[in-house]
Amino acid sequence: MCGIAGFFLKEGKASKAPLIEAAASLHHRGPDEKGYVVDGRVGLAHSRLSIIDVGTGQQPMANEDESVWITYNGEVYNFPDLRQTLLKKGHKFKTKSDTETVIHLYEEYGEGCLNYMRGMFSFALWDRNEGLLFLARDRIGVKPLVYTEQPEGFYFASEIQGLFSLNESIPRKINYRGIDFFFTFQYIPSPMTGYRFVSKLPPGHFMVVKDGLIKKISCYWDLPAEPEKKIDYDEACEGLRSIFLEATKMRMISDVPIGAFLSGGIDSSLTVAAMSMFSDTPVKTYSIGFEDESFNELPYARQIADRYGTDHNEMIVKPKAIDILPNLVKGFGEPMADSSAIPTYYVSNFAGRDLKVVLTGDGGDESFGGYRRFTLAARADYLDHFHSVGLWICIRKIILALERLFNKRRRHKRFPTSKGDEILTLNGLERYHYLLAFFSDNEKDLFYTKHMKEMTGSHGTLDYLRGFMERYETDDIFNRYFFIDQKTYLPEDILFKVDICSMMNSLESRSPLLDHKLIEFAVSLPGNYKRRLSGEGKLILKDTFRDWLPESFKNRSKMGFSAPVPRWLREDLFEYLQDELLANTNLHEIVKSEMIKRLLEEHGSGVKSHAKKLWTLLVLGLWLKLENVAL
């Protein structure tokens, strides 16, 4: 895994100087080597984290006659098989790297090369003969790629800070629509970013640039939008076991030592179990916990470590959020308020002291129904068509479940009374949108200043979700919501978070559960193979691998990999929170200062917990200040 950057100017001759600056800004992604190539108006830069073919895999890399150059970030796990196919077709190789395989795949298949690649990647390939720059991002969105079109030409990078290093004149002007989405989801979905003139290439897409101008952006892969297969449950379990083992084995290809994150949850535990089957030595595992027992899964991680005889390493962290949060905000380059970034950063830092590569359990919740919100939404959908004397009993159960989930009732006259009460007035997708929202549309109308309302107009977040729902026609009350999460929350929050937090520590993370063949298989299964209306999730994962896990794991409630933010914001960080939110005049151009004060008063006094809203505001305020964002 590495950092990439480059440009295609409209006129003139490229200089190496901005490439050197960009590679330096991405040093954390690739501290081992730096490489640059300039060819006319095109420049490519690379910061390398050497993992495959350590000795000869330097980048940017070229074909035999140097008519094709690539700067590449990621791993193509099936490259040994692809290499053999290409050798039979007459291609000549000078290295043993997957990077060179991508070059020859492009020579053989052009844009169609992406259909053969199984892995995680983002890259830019310069084809001198065709005069084009070909850029692509992996199917699921594991590896990031941002870009901008400017008067001087086209610029791209792994991270936003890389773009600004390439061209300091890129306007740092706020994208108000993106910020509106951030208030709903705590992240900004592609193709938007927090900046008006910077975009993300969406997962599963490629683009073609000629003469410094974007000529085409196309989707080359999407989740199958077909009816669920009629497949026997036992047959489905066998299929899942086979694909998962294959995906794990492929991800253990490395020329450097490899380990695993072990959170104590089902997904990372299964990953460690599978790794143990393919490893001749004990798997190195890494776990962290907090002093707050409600956020500590270390005892469960130890059970798995003992069961599989891993070389286990664990640490109780005492985060200094005042120190780490600004670094995370700058690392993300745009507002991203998932507080689980903090433990993700710490476990990455812990493992990164010893390793360059870890396997993780990311992706299991979205594909196999791990979140409670799936059940809450599906139960309510079921009630839309449910007419019996037990109707109100069921409704009350939903309300009580929602109250436990959100752990609060909002009784202030200016706030909605309750998630549980309000949700029953909504239908289908509106209901799921409301469950996802950190600030509902009604709350945004209360919090936004006149200026913010003028700049955003009507809220577009519900239509954003509707666009995905309409592409996936199914009567399955679970799969419709799994599909939305796989297209939104998974790439835009989870994978973005893991990439940035791991690469800040020069650590590559790989997840077998993100294999696109495994995800396609999961999508094809009936929803009730994955989750039940009773509330139990990841059914087929638990049943398929029941012999891999302790019996206590099967019915254990999901804890989640998170941090004790509510307590921090009421105790350790409260003074810091007040100072940052009340003194930030740019933030007050977006959110009414009196509403911020109200949240602080109620949260600080213990009357209500507004931790998620306050954390969202804190991240936004820090980004505005640290990055000198222009309103």
mmCIF file with all atom_site columns, N, CA and C in Angstrom, residues 188-235:
data_model
loop_
_atom_site.group_PDB
_atom_site.id
_atom_site.type_symbol
_atom_site.label_atom_id
_atom_site.label_alt_id
_atom_site.label_comp_id
_atom_site.label_asym_id
_atom_site.label_entity_id
_atom_site.label_seq_id
_atom_site.pdbx_PDB_ins_code
_atom_site.Cartn_x
_atom_site.Cartn_y
_atom_site.Cartn_z
_atom_site.occupancy
_atom_site.B_iso_or_equiv
_atom_site.pdbx_formal_charge
_atom_site.auth_seq_id
_atom_site.auth_comp_id
_atom_site.auth_asym_id
_atom_site.auth_atom_id
_atom_site.pdbx_PDB_model_num
ATOM 1   N N  . ILE A 1 188 ? -18.984 12.453  4.249   1.00 0.00 ? 188 ILE A N  1
ATOM 2   C CA . ILE A 1 188 ? -19.400 13.078  2.994   1.00 0.00 ? 188 ILE A CA 1
ATOM 3   C C  . ILE A 1 188 ? -19.235 12.052  1.882   1.00 0.00 ? 188 ILE A C  1
ATOM 4   N N  . PRO A 1 189 ? -20.320 11.622  1.255   1.00 0.00 ? 189 PRO A N  1
ATOM 5   C CA . PRO A 1 189 ? -20.224 10.552  0.255   1.00 0.00 ? 189 PRO A CA 1
ATOM 6   C C  . PRO A 1 189 ? -19.665 11.027  -1.081  1.00 0.00 ? 189 PRO A C  1
ATOM 7   N N  . SER A 1 190 ? -19.012 10.109  -1.777  1.00 0.00 ? 190 SER A N  1
ATOM 8   C CA . SER A 1 190 ? -18.495 10.413  -3.107  1.00 0.00 ? 190 SER A CA 1
ATOM 9   C C  . SER A 1 190 ? -19.668 10.637  -4.080  1.00 0.00 ? 190 SER A C  1
ATOM 10  N N  . PRO A 1 191 ? -19.448 11.473  -5.095  1.00 0.00 ? 191 PRO A N  1
ATOM 11  C CA . PRO A 1 191 ? -18.176 12.079  -5.500  1.00 0.00 ? 191 PRO A CA 1
ATOM 12  C C  . PRO A 1 191 ? -17.833 13.372  -4.751  1.00 0.00 ? 191 PRO A C  1
ATOM 13  N N  . MET A 1 192 ? -18.646 13.753  -3.765  1.00 0.00 ? 192 MET A N  1
ATOM 14  C CA . MET A 1 192 ? -18.394 15.006  -3.057  1.00 0.00 ? 192 MET A CA 1
ATOM 15  C C  . MET A 1 192 ? -17.236 14.869  -2.071  1.00 0.00 ? 192 MET A C  1
ATOM 16  N N  . THR A 1 193 ? -16.667 16.018  -1.709  1.00 0.00 ? 193 THR A N  1
ATOM 17  C CA . THR A 1 193 ? -15.775 16.142  -0.560  1.00 0.00 ? 193 THR A CA 1
ATOM 18  C C  . THR A 1 193 ? -16.214 17.397  0.190   1.00 0.00 ? 193 THR A C  1
ATOM 19  N N  . GLY A 1 194 ? -15.469 17.768  1.222   1.00 0.00 ? 194 GLY A N  1
ATOM 20  C CA . GLY A 1 194 ? -15.776 18.999  1.946   1.00 0.00 ? 194 GLY A CA 1
ATOM 21  C C  . GLY A 1 194 ? -15.425 20.250  1.162   1.00 0.00 ? 194 GLY A C  1
ATOM 22  N N  . TYR A 1 195 ? -14.696 20.068  0.065   1.00 0.00 ? 195 TYR A N  1
ATOM 23  C CA . TYR A 1 195 ? -14.276 21.200  -0.760  1.00 0.00 ? 195 TYR A CA 1
ATOM 24  C C  . TYR A 1 195 ? -15.071 21.240  -2.062  1.00 0.00 ? 195 TYR A C  1
ATOM 25  N N  . ARG A 1 196 ? -15.452 22.432  -2.454  1.00 0.00 ? 196 ARG A N  1
ATOM 26  C CA . ARG A 1 196 ? -16.290 22.614  -3.638  1.00 0.00 ? 196 ARG A CA 1
ATOM 27  C C  . ARG A 1 196 ? -15.614 22.130  -4.917  1.00 0.00 ? 196 ARG A C  1
ATOM 28  N N  . PHE A 1 197 ? -14.290 22.283  -5.018  1.00 0.00 ? 197 PHE A N  1
ATOM 29  C CA . PHE A 1 197 ? -13.589 21.985  -6.266  1.00 0.00 ? 197 PHE A CA 1
ATOM 30  C C  . PHE A 1 197 ? -12.744 20.709  -6.201  1.00 0.00 ? 197 PHE A C  1
ATOM 31  N N  . VAL A 1 198 ? -12.997 19.885  -5.193  1.00 0.00 ? 198 VAL A N  1
ATOM 32  C CA . VAL A 1 198 ? -12.298 18.602  -5.065  1.00 0.00 ? 198 VAL A CA 1
ATOM 33  C C  . VAL A 1 198 ? -13.339 17.487  -5.031  1.00 0.00 ? 198 VAL A C  1
ATOM 34  N N  . SER A 1 199 ? -13.080 16.408  -5.766  1.00 0.00 ? 199 SER A N  1
ATOM 35  C CA . SER A 1 199 ? -14.027 15.291  -5.851  1.00 0.00 ? 199 SER A CA 1
ATOM 36  C C  . SER A 1 199 ? -13.340 13.971  -5.537  1.00 0.00 ? 199 SER A C  1
ATOM 37  N N  . LYS A 1 200 ? -14.162 12.980  -5.169  1.00 0.00 ? 200 LYS A N  1
ATOM 38  C CA . LYS A 1 200 ? -13.686 11.606  -5.015  1.00 0.00 ? 200 LYS A CA 1
ATOM 39  C C  . LYS A 1 200 ? -14.147 10.797  -6.227  1.00 0.00 ? 200 LYS A C  1
ATOM 40  N N  . LEU A 1 201 ? -13.287 9.937   -6.735  1.00 0.00 ? 201 LEU A N  1
ATOM 41  C CA . LEU A 1 201 ? -13.727 8.957   -7.718  1.00 0.00 ? 201 LEU A CA 1
ATOM 42  C C  . LEU A 1 201 ? -14.504 7.890   -6.960  1.00 0.00 ? 201 LEU A C  1
ATOM 43  N N  . PRO A 1 202 ? -15.769 7.624   -7.329  1.00 0.00 ? 202 PRO A N  1
ATOM 44  C CA . PRO A 1 202 ? -16.558 6.640   -6.581  1.00 0.00 ? 202 PRO A CA 1
ATOM 45  C C  . PRO A 1 202 ? -15.990 5.227   -6.713  1.00 0.00 ? 202 PRO A C  1
ATOM 46  N N  . PRO A 1 203 ? -16.301 4.356   -5.763  1.00 0.00 ? 203 PRO A N  1
ATOM 47  C CA . PRO A 1 203 ? -15.878 2.954   -5.876  1.00 0.00 ? 203 PRO A CA 1
ATOM 48  C C  . PRO A 1 203 ? -16.398 2.336   -7.170  1.00 0.00 ? 203 PRO A C  1
ATOM 49  N N  . GLY A 1 204 ? -15.619 1.402   -7.727  1.00 0.00 ? 204 GLY A N  1
ATOM 50  C CA . GLY A 1 204 ? -16.050 0.698   -8.924  1.00 0.00 ? 204 GLY A CA 1
ATOM 51  C C  . GLY A 1 204 ? -16.100 1.548   -10.171 1.00 0.00 ? 204 GLY A C  1
ATOM 52  N N  . HIS A 1 205 ? -15.375 2.650   -10.195 1.00 0.00 ? 205 HIS A N  1
ATOM 53  C CA . HIS A 1 205 ? -15.375 3.564   -11.342 1.00 0.00 ? 205 HIS A CA 1
ATOM 54  C C  . HIS A 1 205 ? -13.958 3.750   -11.893 1.00 0.00 ? 205 HIS A C  1
ATOM 55  N N  . PHE A 1 206 ? -13.904 4.132   -13.172 1.00 0.00 ? 206 PHE A N  1
ATOM 56  C CA . PHE A 1 206 ? -12.645 4.566   -13.767 1.00 0.00 ? 206 PHE A CA 1
ATOM 57  C C  . PHE A 1 206 ? -12.880 5.872   -14.502 1.00 0.00 ? 206 PHE A C  1
ATOM 58  N N  . MET A 1 207 ? -11.806 6.569   -14.816 1.00 0.00 ? 207 MET A N  1
ATOM 59  C CA . MET A 1 207 ? -11.912 7.812   -15.561 1.00 0.00 ? 207 MET A CA 1
ATOM 60  C C  . MET A 1 207 ? -10.781 7.909   -16.577 1.00 0.00 ? 207 MET A C  1
ATOM 61  N N  . VAL A 1 208 ? -11.053 8.650   -17.642 1.00 0.00 ? 208 VAL A N  1
ATOM 62  C CA . VAL A 1 208 ? -10.076 8.880   -18.697 1.00 0.00 ? 208 VAL A CA 1
ATOM 63  C C  . VAL A 1 208 ? -9.861  10.380  -18.826 1.00 0.00 ? 208 VAL A C  1
ATOM 64  N N  . VAL A 1 209 ? -8.595  10.790  -18.816 1.00 0.00 ? 209 VAL A N  1
ATOM 65  C CA . VAL A 1 209 ? -8.226  12.201  -18.912 1.00 0.00 ? 209 VAL A CA 1
ATOM 66  C C  . VAL A 1 209 ? -7.346  12.394  -20.146 1.00 0.00 ? 209 VAL A C  1
ATOM 67  N N  . LYS A 1 210 ? -7.686  13.390  -20.950 1.00 0.00 ? 210 LYS A N  1
ATOM 68  C CA . LYS A 1 210 ? -6.868  13.749  -22.114 1.00 0.00 ? 210 LYS A CA 1
ATOM 69  C C  . LYS A 1 210 ? -6.654  15.253  -22.134 1.00 0.00 ? 210 LYS A C  1
ATOM 70  N N  . ASP A 1 211 ? -5.434  15.656  -22.431 1.00 0.00 ? 211 ASP A N  1
ATOM 71  C CA . ASP A 1 211 ? -5.101  17.080  -22.538 1.00 0.00 ? 211 ASP A CA 1
ATOM 72  C C  . ASP A 1 211 ? -5.519  17.867  -21.301 1.00 0.00 ? 211 ASP A C  1
ATOM 73  N N  . GLY A 1 212 ? -5.411  17.239  -20.139 1.00 0.00 ? 212 GLY A N  1
ATOM 74  C CA . GLY A 1 212 ? -5.714  17.916  -18.887 1.00 0.00 ? 212 GLY A CA 1
ATOM 75  C C  . GLY A 1 212 ? -7.188  18.055  -18.586 1.00 0.00 ? 212 GLY A C  1
ATOM 76  N N  . LEU A 1 213 ? -8.045  17.368  -19.354 1.00 0.00 ? 213 LEU A N  1
ATOM 77  C CA . LEU A 1 213 ? -9.494  17.445  -19.167 1.00 0.00 ? 213 LEU A CA 1
ATOM 78  C C  . LEU A 1 213 ? -10.083 16.045  -19.001 1.00 0.00 ? 213 LEU A C  1
ATOM 79  N N  . ILE A 1 214 ? -11.054 15.920  -18.106 1.00 0.00 ? 214 ILE A N  1
ATOM 80  C CA . ILE A 1 214 ? -11.746 14.641  -17.924 1.00 0.00 ? 214 ILE A CA 1
ATOM 81  C C  . ILE A 1 214 ? -12.636 14.382  -19.135 1.00 0.00 ? 214 ILE A C  1
ATOM 82  N N  . LYS A 1 215 ? -12.422 13.249  -19.782 1.00 0.00 ? 215 LYS A N  1
ATOM 83  C CA . LYS A 1 215 ? -13.212 12.888  -20.953 1.00 0.00 ? 215 LYS A CA 1
ATOM 84  C C  . LYS A 1 215 ? -14.305 11.876  -20.632 1.00 0.00 ? 215 LYS A C  1
ATOM 85  N N  . LYS A 1 216 ? -14.083 11.080  -19.599 1.00 0.00 ? 216 LYS A N  1
ATOM 86  C CA . LYS A 1 216 ? -15.058 10.040  -19.284 1.00 0.00 ? 216 LYS A CA 1
ATOM 87  C C  . LYS A 1 216 ? -14.905 9.585   -17.844 1.00 0.00 ? 216 LYS A C  1
ATOM 88  N N  . ILE A 1 217 ? -16.030 9.385   -17.163 1.00 0.00 ? 217 ILE A N  1
ATOM 89  C CA . ILE A 1 217 ? -16.074 8.696   -15.874 1.00 0.00 ? 217 ILE A CA 1
ATOM 90  C C  . ILE A 1 217 ? -17.129 7.607   -16.002 1.00 0.00 ? 217 ILE A C  1
ATOM 91  N N  . SER A 1 218 ? -16.745 6.349   -15.781 1.00 0.00 ? 218 SER A N  1
ATOM 92  C CA . SER A 1 218 ? -17.660 5.228   -15.998 1.00 0.00 ? 218 SER A CA 1
ATOM 93  C C  . SER A 1 218 ? -17.614 4.245   -14.836 1.00 0.00 ? 218 SER A C  1
ATOM 94  N N  . CYS A 1 219 ? -18.748 3.603   -14.606 1.00 0.00 ? 219 CYS A N  1
ATOM 95  C CA . CYS A 1 219 ? -18.845 2.539   -13.605 1.00 0.00 ? 219 CYS A CA 1
ATOM 96  C C  . CYS A 1 219 ? -18.529 1.209   -14.292 1.00 0.00 ? 219 CYS A C  1
ATOM 97  N N  . TYR A 1 220 ? -17.571 0.471   -13.769 1.00 0.00 ? 220 TYR A N  1
ATOM 98  C CA . TYR A 1 220 ? -17.231 -0.826  -14.357 1.00 0.00 ? 220 TYR A CA 1
ATOM 99  C C  . TYR A 1 220 ? -17.743 -2.003  -13.527 1.00 0.00 ? 220 TYR A C  1
ATOM 100 N N  . TRP A 1 221 ? -18.233 -1.727  -12.305 1.00 0.00 ? 221 TRP A N  1
ATOM 101 C CA . TRP A 1 221 ? -18.770 -2.802  -11.462 1.00 0.00 ? 221 TRP A CA 1
ATOM 102 C C  . TRP A 1 221 ? -19.777 -2.215  -10.498 1.00 0.00 ? 221 TRP A C  1
ATOM 103 N N  . ASP A 1 222 ? -20.822 -2.984  -10.221 1.00 0.00 ? 222 ASP A N  1
ATOM 104 C CA . ASP A 1 222 ? -21.782 -2.598  -9.192  1.00 0.00 ? 222 ASP A CA 1
ATOM 105 C C  . ASP A 1 222 ? -22.284 -3.861  -8.519  1.00 0.00 ? 222 ASP A C  1
ATOM 106 N N  . LEU A 1 223 ? -22.868 -3.696  -7.353  1.00 0.00 ? 223 LEU A N  1
ATOM 107 C CA . LEU A 1 223 ? -23.476 -4.840  -6.690  1.00 0.00 ? 223 LEU A CA 1
ATOM 108 C C  . LEU A 1 223 ? -24.585 -5.403  -7.567  1.00 0.00 ? 223 LEU A C  1
ATOM 109 N N  . PRO A 1 224 ? -24.699 -6.721  -7.658  1.00 0.00 ? 224 PRO A N  1
ATOM 110 C CA . PRO A 1 224 ? -25.774 -7.308  -8.465  1.00 0.00 ? 224 PRO A CA 1
ATOM 111 C C  . PRO A 1 224 ? -27.132 -6.852  -7.957  1.00 0.00 ? 224 PRO A C  1
ATOM 112 N N  . ALA A 1 225 ? -27.969 -6.378  -8.875  1.00 0.00 ? 225 ALA A N  1
ATOM 113 C CA . ALA A 1 225 ? -29.310 -5.914  -8.507  1.00 0.00 ? 225 ALA A CA 1
ATOM 114 C C  . ALA A 1 225 ? -30.346 -6.917  -8.989  1.00 0.00 ? 225 ALA A C  1
ATOM 115 N N  . GLU A 1 226 ? -30.087 -8.194  -8.751  1.00 0.00 ? 226 GLU A N  1
ATOM 116 C CA . GLU A 1 226 ? -30.967 -9.261  -9.209  1.00 0.00 ? 226 GLU A CA 1
ATOM 117 C C  . GLU A 1 226 ? -31.712 -9.859  -8.024  1.00 0.00 ? 226 GLU A C  1
ATOM 118 N N  . PRO A 1 227 ? -32.827 -10.548 -8.305  1.00 0.00 ? 227 PRO A N  1
ATOM 119 C CA . PRO A 1 227 ? -33.551 -11.222 -7.218  1.00 0.00 ? 227 PRO A CA 1
ATOM 120 C C  . PRO A 1 227 ? -32.652 -12.239 -6.520  1.00 0.00 ? 227 PRO A C  1
ATOM 121 N N  . GLU A 1 228 ? -32.944 -12.496 -5.253  1.00 0.00 ? 228 GLU A N  1
ATOM 122 C CA . GLU A 1 228 ? -32.141 -13.417 -4.474  1.00 0.00 ? 228 GLU A CA 1
ATOM 123 C C  . GLU A 1 228 ? -32.218 -14.833 -5.053  1.00 0.00 ? 228 GLU A C  1
ATOM 124 N N  . LYS A 1 229 ? -31.103 -15.554 -4.955  1.00 0.00 ? 229 LYS A N  1
ATOM 125 C CA . LYS A 1 229 ? -31.069 -16.930 -5.436  1.00 0.00 ? 229 LYS A CA 1
ATOM 126 C C  . LYS A 1 229 ? -31.927 -17.821 -4.548  1.00 0.00 ? 229 LYS A C  1
ATOM 127 N N  . LYS A 1 230 ? -32.498 -18.852 -5.145  1.00 0.00 ? 230 LYS A N  1
ATOM 128 C CA . LYS A 1 230 ? -33.156 -19.887 -4.360  1.00 0.00 ? 230 LYS A CA 1
ATOM 129 C C  . LYS A 1 230 ? -32.107 -20.946 -4.077  1.00 0.00 ? 230 LYS A C  1
ATOM 130 N N  . ILE A 1 231 ? -31.501 -20.827 -2.920  1.00 0.00 ? 231 ILE A N  1
ATOM 131 C CA . ILE A 1 231 ? -30.395 -21.708 -2.563  1.00 0.00 ? 231 ILE A CA 1
ATOM 132 C C  . ILE A 1 231 ? -30.642 -22.301 -1.188  1.00 0.00 ? 231 ILE A C  1
ATOM 133 N N  . ASP A 1 232 ? -30.414 -23.578 -1.065  1.00 0.00 ? 232 ASP A N  1
ATOM 134 C CA . ASP A 1 232 ? -30.560 -24.271 0.207   1.00 0.00 ? 232 ASP A CA 1
ATOM 135 C C  . ASP A 1 232 ? -29.596 -23.673 1.239   1.00 0.00 ? 232 ASP A C  1
ATOM 136 N N  . TYR A 1 233 ? -30.051 -23.584 2.486   1.00 0.00 ? 233 TYR A N  1
ATOM 137 C CA . TYR A 1 233 ? -29.244 -22.934 3.521   1.00 0.00 ? 233 TYR A CA 1
ATOM 138 C C  . TYR A 1 233 ? -27.911 -23.646 3.731   1.00 0.00 ? 233 TYR A C  1
ATOM 139 N N  . ASP A 1 234 ? -27.929 -24.972 3.785   1.00 0.00 ? 234 ASP A N  1
ATOM 140 C CA . ASP A 1 234 ? -26.680 -25.712 3.985   1.00 0.00 ? 234 ASP A CA 1
ATOM 141 C C  . ASP A 1 234 ? -25.734 -25.507 2.807   1.00 0.00 ? 234 ASP A C  1
ATOM 142 N N  . GLU A 1 235 ? -26.294 -25.456 1.604   1.00 0.00 ? 235 GLU A N  1
ATOM 143 C CA . GLU A 1 235 ? -25.483 -25.203 0.412   1.00 0.00 ? 235 GLU A CA 1
ATOM 144 C C  . GLU A 1 235 ? -24.874 -23.804 0.474   1.00 0.00 ? 235 GLU A C  1
#
